PDB file of C-alpha atoms in Angstrom:
ATOM      1  CA  SER A1359     -42.430  20.283 -37.468  1.00 53.00           C
ATOM      2  CA  ILE A1360     -40.962  17.675 -35.158  1.00 60.00           C
ATOM      3  CA  VAL A1361     -37.855  15.948 -36.427  1.00 60.00           C
ATOM      4  CA  GLU A1362     -36.396  12.705 -35.122  1.00 61.00           C
ATOM      5  CA  ASN A1363     -32.644  12.367 -35.528  1.00 67.00           C
ATOM      6  CA  PRO A1364     -30.061   9.589 -35.159  1.00 71.00           C
ATOM      7  CA  LEU A1365     -29.346  10.613 -31.557  1.00 77.00           C
ATOM      8  CA  GLY A1366     -32.985  10.076 -30.619  1.00 82.00           C
ATOM      9  CA  LEU A1367     -33.488  13.724 -29.728  1.00 88.00           C
ATOM     10  CA  ARG A1368     -36.840  15.281 -30.523  1.00 89.00           C
ATOM     11  CA  VAL A1369     -36.361  18.589 -32.345  1.00 91.00           C
ATOM     12  CA  LEU A1370     -39.188  21.069 -32.904  1.00 93.00           C
ATOM     13  CA  PHE A1371     -38.406  23.349 -35.842  1.00 93.00           C
ATOM     14  CA  ILE A1372     -40.486  26.515 -36.147  1.00 94.00           C
ATOM     15  CA  ARG A1373     -40.624  29.031 -38.954  1.00 93.00           C
ATOM     16  CA  ASP A1374     -43.308  31.600 -39.701  1.00 89.00           C
ATOM     17  CA  THR A1375     -44.125  29.922 -43.012  1.00 90.00           C
ATOM     18  CA  MET A1376     -44.938  26.610 -41.290  1.00 89.00           C
ATOM     19  CA  VAL A1377     -48.191  27.505 -39.506  1.00 88.00           C
ATOM     20  CA  ARG A1378     -50.305  25.341 -41.816  1.00 86.00           C
ATOM     21  CA  GLU A1379     -48.032  22.311 -41.241  1.00 90.00           C
ATOM     22  CA  MET A1380     -48.094  22.913 -37.496  1.00 90.00           C
ATOM     23  CA  TYR A1381     -51.908  23.043 -37.559  1.00 88.00           C
ATOM     24  CA  GLU A1382     -51.990  19.751 -39.477  1.00 88.00           C
ATOM     25  CA  VAL A1383     -49.856  18.074 -36.801  1.00 89.00           C
ATOM     26  CA  MET A1384     -52.127  19.484 -34.106  1.00 90.00           C
ATOM     27  CA  SER A1385     -55.241  18.203 -35.901  1.00 88.00           C
ATOM     28  CA  GLU A1386     -53.720  14.731 -36.268  1.00 89.00           C
ATOM     29  CA  GLU A1387     -52.769  14.637 -32.584  1.00 91.00           C
ATOM     30  CA  TRP A1388     -55.849  16.478 -31.290  1.00 92.00           C
ATOM     31  CA  ILE A1389     -57.173  13.837 -28.884  1.00 93.00           C
ATOM     32  CA  GLY A1390     -53.790  13.518 -27.166  1.00 93.00           C
ATOM     33  CA  ILE A1391     -53.357  17.287 -27.004  1.00 94.00           C
ATOM     34  CA  VAL A1392     -56.771  17.865 -25.423  1.00 93.00           C
ATOM     35  CA  SER A1393     -56.366  14.983 -22.973  1.00 93.00           C
ATOM     36  CA  ARG A1394     -53.259  16.668 -21.541  1.00 91.00           C
ATOM     37  CA  GLY A1395     -55.096  19.952 -20.882  1.00 90.00           C
ATOM     38  CA  VAL A1396     -52.702  21.886 -23.103  1.00 91.00           C
ATOM     39  CA  THR A1397     -55.387  23.795 -24.995  1.00 95.00           C
ATOM     40  CA  ARG A1398     -56.975  25.417 -21.957  1.00 94.00           C
ATOM     41  CA  ALA A1399     -53.637  26.603 -20.623  1.00 93.00           C
ATOM     42  CA  VAL A1400     -52.714  28.104 -23.995  1.00 94.00           C
ATOM     43  CA  ALA A1401     -56.118  29.808 -24.271  1.00 95.00           C
ATOM     44  CA  ARG A1402     -55.529  31.475 -20.879  1.00 94.00           C
ATOM     45  CA  GLU A1403     -52.112  32.690 -22.033  1.00 93.00           C
ATOM     46  CA  VAL A1404     -53.574  34.116 -25.248  1.00 92.00           C
ATOM     47  CA  SER A1405     -56.241  35.918 -23.221  1.00 92.00           C
ATOM     48  CA  GLU A1406     -53.552  37.704 -21.234  1.00 90.00           C
ATOM     49  CA  PHE A1407     -52.001  39.470 -24.211  1.00 88.00           C
ATOM     50  CA  THR A1408     -54.768  39.711 -26.817  1.00 89.00           C
ATOM     51  CA  GLY A1409     -57.721  40.985 -24.820  1.00 89.00           C
ATOM     52  CA  LEU A1410     -59.809  38.043 -26.043  1.00 92.00           C
ATOM     53  CA  LYS A1411     -61.466  36.198 -23.174  1.00 95.00           C
ATOM     54  CA  ALA A1412     -60.591  32.699 -24.347  1.00 95.00           C
ATOM     55  CA  LEU A1413     -61.410  29.561 -22.383  1.00 96.00           C
ATOM     56  CA  ASP A1414     -60.086  26.910 -24.736  1.00 95.00           C
ATOM     57  CA  VAL A1415     -58.737  26.062 -28.161  1.00 94.00           C
ATOM     58  CA  THR A1416     -61.054  23.691 -30.024  1.00 92.00           C
ATOM     59  CA  ASN A1417     -60.979  21.743 -33.286  1.00 89.00           C
ATOM     60  CA  GLU A1418     -64.435  22.019 -34.887  1.00 87.00           C
ATOM     61  CA  ARG A1419     -66.200  21.382 -38.168  1.00 81.00           C
ATOM     62  CA  PHE A1420     -66.014  24.590 -40.136  1.00 76.00           C
ATOM     63  CA  TRP A1421     -66.686  24.418 -43.859  1.00 75.00           C
ATOM     64  CA  LYS A1422     -67.899  21.535 -46.015  1.00 75.00           C
ATOM     65  CA  GLY A1423     -66.828  18.938 -43.467  1.00 69.00           C
ATOM     66  CA  SER A1424     -63.379  20.394 -42.895  1.00 75.00           C
ATOM     67  CA  PHE A1425     -62.099  21.116 -39.412  1.00 80.00           C
ATOM     68  CA  SER A1426     -60.713  24.371 -38.102  1.00 85.00           C
ATOM     69  CA  LEU A1427     -58.919  25.323 -34.919  1.00 89.00           C
ATOM     70  CA  MET A1428     -60.908  27.873 -32.915  1.00 90.00           C
ATOM     71  CA  LEU A1429     -60.557  29.965 -29.790  1.00 94.00           C
ATOM     72  CA  TYR A1430     -63.621  29.276 -27.656  1.00 95.00           C
ATOM     73  CA  LEU A1431     -64.518  32.510 -25.839  1.00 96.00           C
ATOM     74  CA  GLU A1432     -66.235  33.111 -22.480  1.00 96.00           C
ATOM     75  CA  ASP A1433     -69.420  34.325 -24.183  1.00 96.00           C
ATOM     76  CA  GLY A1434     -69.703  31.057 -26.139  1.00 95.00           C
ATOM     77  CA  SER A1435     -68.576  32.541 -29.444  1.00 95.00           C
ATOM     78  CA  ARG A1436     -65.615  31.276 -31.379  1.00 93.00           C
ATOM     79  CA  VAL A1437     -62.795  32.892 -33.326  1.00 93.00           C
ATOM     80  CA  ARG A1438     -61.083  30.848 -36.014  1.00 90.00           C
ATOM     81  CA  LEU A1439     -57.325  30.815 -35.361  1.00 88.00           C
ATOM     82  CA  GLY A1440     -56.789  31.566 -39.053  1.00 86.00           C
ATOM     83  CA  ASP A1441     -58.544  34.904 -38.489  1.00 90.00           C
ATOM     84  CA  LEU A1442     -56.089  35.974 -35.795  1.00 90.00           C
ATOM     85  CA  GLY A1443     -52.824  37.758 -36.510  1.00 89.00           C
ATOM     86  CA  ASP A1444     -49.972  35.670 -37.872  1.00 90.00           C
ATOM     87  CA  GLY A1445     -47.887  36.083 -34.725  1.00 91.00           C
ATOM     88  CA  VAL A1446     -50.707  34.955 -32.434  1.00 92.00           C
ATOM     89  CA  GLN A1447     -51.339  31.937 -34.659  1.00 92.00           C
ATOM     90  CA  LEU A1448     -47.666  31.003 -34.533  1.00 94.00           C
ATOM     91  CA  TYR A1449     -47.556  31.521 -30.765  1.00 94.00           C
ATOM     92  CA  ILE A1450     -50.549  29.212 -30.232  1.00 94.00           C
ATOM     93  CA  ALA A1451     -49.051  26.507 -32.451  1.00 93.00           C
ATOM     94  CA  PHE A1452     -45.670  26.840 -30.709  1.00 95.00           C
ATOM     95  CA  ARG A1453     -47.147  26.598 -27.209  1.00 95.00           C
ATOM     96  CA  ILE A1454     -49.439  23.677 -27.996  1.00 95.00           C
ATOM     97  CA  LEU A1455     -46.801  21.676 -29.860  1.00 95.00           C
ATOM     98  CA  SER A1456     -43.980  22.382 -27.406  1.00 95.00           C
ATOM     99  CA  GLU A1457     -46.153  21.283 -24.475  1.00 94.00           C
ATOM    100  CA  TYR A1458     -47.578  18.251 -26.241  1.00 94.00           C
ATOM    101  CA  LEU A1459     -44.489  16.973 -28.065  1.00 92.00           C
ATOM    102  CA  ASN A1460     -42.025  17.815 -25.281  1.00 93.00           C
ATOM    103  CA  PRO A1461     -39.064  18.327 -27.641  1.00 94.00           C
ATOM    104  CA  ASP A1462     -35.476  18.177 -26.415  1.00 94.00           C
ATOM    105  CA  ILE A1463     -34.478  20.998 -28.753  1.00 94.00           C
ATOM    106  CA  VAL A1464     -36.460  23.920 -30.188  1.00 95.00           C
ATOM    107  CA  LEU A1465     -35.101  25.661 -33.274  1.00 95.00           C
ATOM    108  CA  TRP A1466     -36.921  28.849 -34.280  1.00 96.00           C
ATOM    109  CA  ASP A1467     -35.912  30.618 -37.474  1.00 95.00           C
ATOM    110  CA  ASP A1468     -36.530  34.388 -37.605  1.00 94.00           C
ATOM    111  CA  VAL A1469     -38.331  34.436 -34.259  1.00 94.00           C
ATOM    112  CA  GLU A1470     -39.469  38.044 -34.652  1.00 93.00           C
ATOM    113  CA  SER A1471     -41.043  37.492 -38.065  1.00 92.00           C
ATOM    114  CA  ARG A1472     -44.759  38.425 -38.041  1.00 91.00           C
ATOM    115  CA  MET A1473     -44.674  39.115 -34.288  1.00 92.00           C
ATOM    116  CA  ASN A1474     -46.034  42.224 -32.641  1.00 91.00           C
ATOM    117  CA  PRO A1475     -44.136  43.302 -29.512  1.00 90.00           C
ATOM    118  CA  ALA A1476     -46.621  41.790 -27.010  1.00 90.00           C
ATOM    119  CA  THR A1477     -46.606  38.437 -28.764  1.00 92.00           C
ATOM    120  CA  LEU A1478     -42.814  38.416 -29.033  1.00 94.00           C
ATOM    121  CA  VAL A1479     -42.572  39.000 -25.269  1.00 93.00           C
ATOM    122  CA  ARG A1480     -44.843  35.980 -24.699  1.00 93.00           C
ATOM    123  CA  VAL A1481     -42.738  33.899 -27.092  1.00 94.00           C
ATOM    124  CA  ALA A1482     -39.604  34.920 -25.173  1.00 94.00           C
ATOM    125  CA  GLU A1483     -41.243  33.896 -21.899  1.00 94.00           C
ATOM    126  CA  GLY A1484     -42.335  30.565 -23.393  1.00 94.00           C
ATOM    127  CA  LEU A1485     -38.837  29.875 -24.669  1.00 94.00           C
ATOM    128  CA  ALA A1486     -37.358  30.822 -21.282  1.00 93.00           C
ATOM    129  CA  GLU A1487     -39.722  28.334 -19.597  1.00 93.00           C
ATOM    130  CA  LEU A1488     -38.438  25.607 -21.902  1.00 94.00           C
ATOM    131  CA  VAL A1489     -34.833  26.475 -21.016  1.00 92.00           C
ATOM    132  CA  GLU A1490     -35.708  26.320 -17.304  1.00 92.00           C
ATOM    133  CA  ARG A1491     -37.034  22.796 -17.913  1.00 93.00           C
ATOM    134  CA  GLY A1492     -33.688  21.777 -19.395  1.00 92.00           C
ATOM    135  CA  LYS A1493     -34.560  22.121 -23.082  1.00 93.00           C
ATOM    136  CA  GLN A1494     -32.097  23.495 -25.608  1.00 93.00           C
ATOM    137  CA  VAL A1495     -33.446  26.523 -27.490  1.00 94.00           C
ATOM    138  CA  VAL A1496     -31.807  28.103 -30.519  1.00 94.00           C
ATOM    139  CA  VAL A1497     -33.366  31.070 -32.294  1.00 95.00           C
ATOM    140  CA  THR A1498     -32.233  33.109 -35.251  1.00 94.00           C
ATOM    141  CA  THR A1499     -32.972  36.765 -35.817  1.00 93.00           C
ATOM    142  CA  HIS A1500     -31.724  39.769 -37.730  1.00 90.00           C
ATOM    143  CA  SER A1501     -33.279  42.067 -35.153  1.00 91.00           C
ATOM    144  CA  ILE A1502     -31.079  43.514 -32.413  1.00 89.00           C
ATOM    145  CA  GLU A1503     -34.220  44.372 -30.442  1.00 91.00           C
ATOM    146  CA  ALA A1504     -35.481  40.769 -30.591  1.00 92.00           C
ATOM    147  CA  ALA A1505     -32.073  39.398 -29.570  1.00 90.00           C
ATOM    148  CA  ARG A1506     -31.919  41.822 -26.642  1.00 90.00           C
ATOM    149  CA  LEU A1507     -35.444  40.922 -25.545  1.00 91.00           C
ATOM    150  CA  LEU A1508     -34.821  37.177 -25.727  1.00 91.00           C
ATOM    151  CA  ALA A1509     -31.498  37.443 -23.903  1.00 89.00           C
ATOM    152  CA  SER A1510     -32.998  39.613 -21.164  1.00 89.00           C
ATOM    153  CA  VAL A1511     -35.948  37.264 -20.534  1.00 89.00           C
ATOM    154  CA  ALA A1512     -33.849  34.081 -20.552  1.00 79.00           C
ATOM    155  CA  GLY A1513     -31.275  35.140 -17.970  1.00 72.00           C
ATOM    156  CA  ASP A1514     -28.293  33.015 -19.019  1.00 74.00           C
ATOM    157  CA  ALA A1515     -28.916  33.201 -22.760  1.00 80.00           C
ATOM    158  CA  GLY A1516     -26.008  33.791 -25.037  1.00 83.00           C
ATOM    159  CA  ILE A1517     -25.964  35.772 -28.242  1.00 89.00           C
ATOM    160  CA  VAL A1518     -23.891  34.379 -31.071  1.00 91.00           C
ATOM    161  CA  LYS A1519     -23.112  36.642 -33.979  1.00 89.00           C
ATOM    162  CA  LEU A1520     -22.539  34.660 -37.161  1.00 90.00           C
ATOM    163  CA  GLN A1521     -20.795  36.276 -40.075  1.00 90.00           C
ATOM    164  CA  LEU A1522     -19.892  34.956 -43.515  1.00 89.00           C
ATOM    165  CA  ARG A1523     -16.925  36.677 -45.150  1.00 89.00           C
ATOM    166  CA  ASP A1524     -15.054  35.388 -48.158  1.00 92.00           C
ATOM    167  CA  GLY A1525     -16.667  31.976 -47.760  1.00 93.00           C
ATOM    168  CA  VAL A1526     -15.642  31.620 -44.104  1.00 94.00           C
ATOM    169  CA  LEU A1527     -18.280  31.454 -41.390  1.00 94.00           C
ATOM    170  CA  THR A1528     -17.198  32.904 -38.062  1.00 92.00           C
ATOM    171  CA  ALA A1529     -18.998  32.921 -34.725  1.00 93.00           C
ATOM    172  CA  GLN A1530     -18.564  35.453 -31.960  1.00 90.00           C
ATOM    173  CA  GLN A1531     -20.110  34.875 -28.524  1.00 91.00           C
ATOM    174  CA  LEU A1532     -21.598  38.055 -27.021  1.00 90.00           C
ATOM    175  CA  SER A1533     -23.293  38.697 -23.716  1.00 88.00           C
ATOM    176  CA  LEU A1534     -26.240  41.027 -23.366  1.00 88.00           C
ATOM    177  CA  ASP A1535     -23.874  43.481 -21.642  1.00 90.00           C
ATOM    178  CA  ASP A1536     -21.506  43.323 -24.638  1.00 90.00           C
ATOM    179  CA  VAL A1537     -24.376  44.135 -26.993  1.00 89.00           C
ATOM    180  CA  GLU A1538     -25.585  47.011 -24.792  1.00 90.00           C
ATOM    181  CA  LYS A1539     -22.070  48.504 -24.631  1.00 93.00           C
ATOM    182  CA  MET A1540     -21.636  48.271 -28.393  1.00 91.00           C
ATOM    183  CA  LEU A1541     -25.013  49.904 -28.973  1.00 91.00           C
ATOM    184  CA  SER A1542     -24.204  52.719 -26.536  1.00 91.00           C
ATOM    185  CA  LEU A1543     -21.064  53.399 -28.599  1.00 92.00           C
ATOM    186  CA  GLY A1544     -23.120  53.536 -31.786  1.00 91.00           C
ATOM    187  CA  VAL A1545     -21.763  50.231 -33.106  1.00 90.00           C
ATOM    188  CA  ASP A1546     -24.160  48.123 -35.200  1.00 86.00           C
ATOM    189  CA  VAL A1547     -23.642  44.669 -33.712  1.00 85.00           C
ATOM    190  CA  ARG A1548     -24.846  43.007 -36.911  1.00 82.00           C
ATOM    191  CA  VAL A1549     -21.966  44.347 -38.995  1.00 80.00           C
TER     192      VAL A1549
END
């Protein structure tokens, strides 16, 4: 969801359990989203890593007057986004909302949750694009592999290890090289 704060910064908060809320925002803002051409660009991206030949994302009547977001395919058929994998659904919502809402900051909790490797790579590339455009991106993960992937795609990304011990939260800044060295020595960076 998008959050306004006292500083006037637009913050997009993403969590794997928020897909339904993200779809509701997209439905409410559908005319503006489509008018910016966001849906076609996202459909092309999804085609690249899913094998589906998608031309567009549409919002169509589905069941008893309700609307559903669909991938419109080259052959004229449609696939309901709710029938796609959780990671692909989250990716589509992330890409559409980040392009449409143009947030200053993106916060993504447990970025690897429900993601297959191909989708996580696309998420990393999308986040790196936002950083290149001057956006602040903060992600959380418990996965060393996801942290390494994200840091390698977004060249100047930093890894911050947070640790709570005896009620005291500490932060340690690590580079991707630091993490690689620790792993080569058999050290679990998370501990």
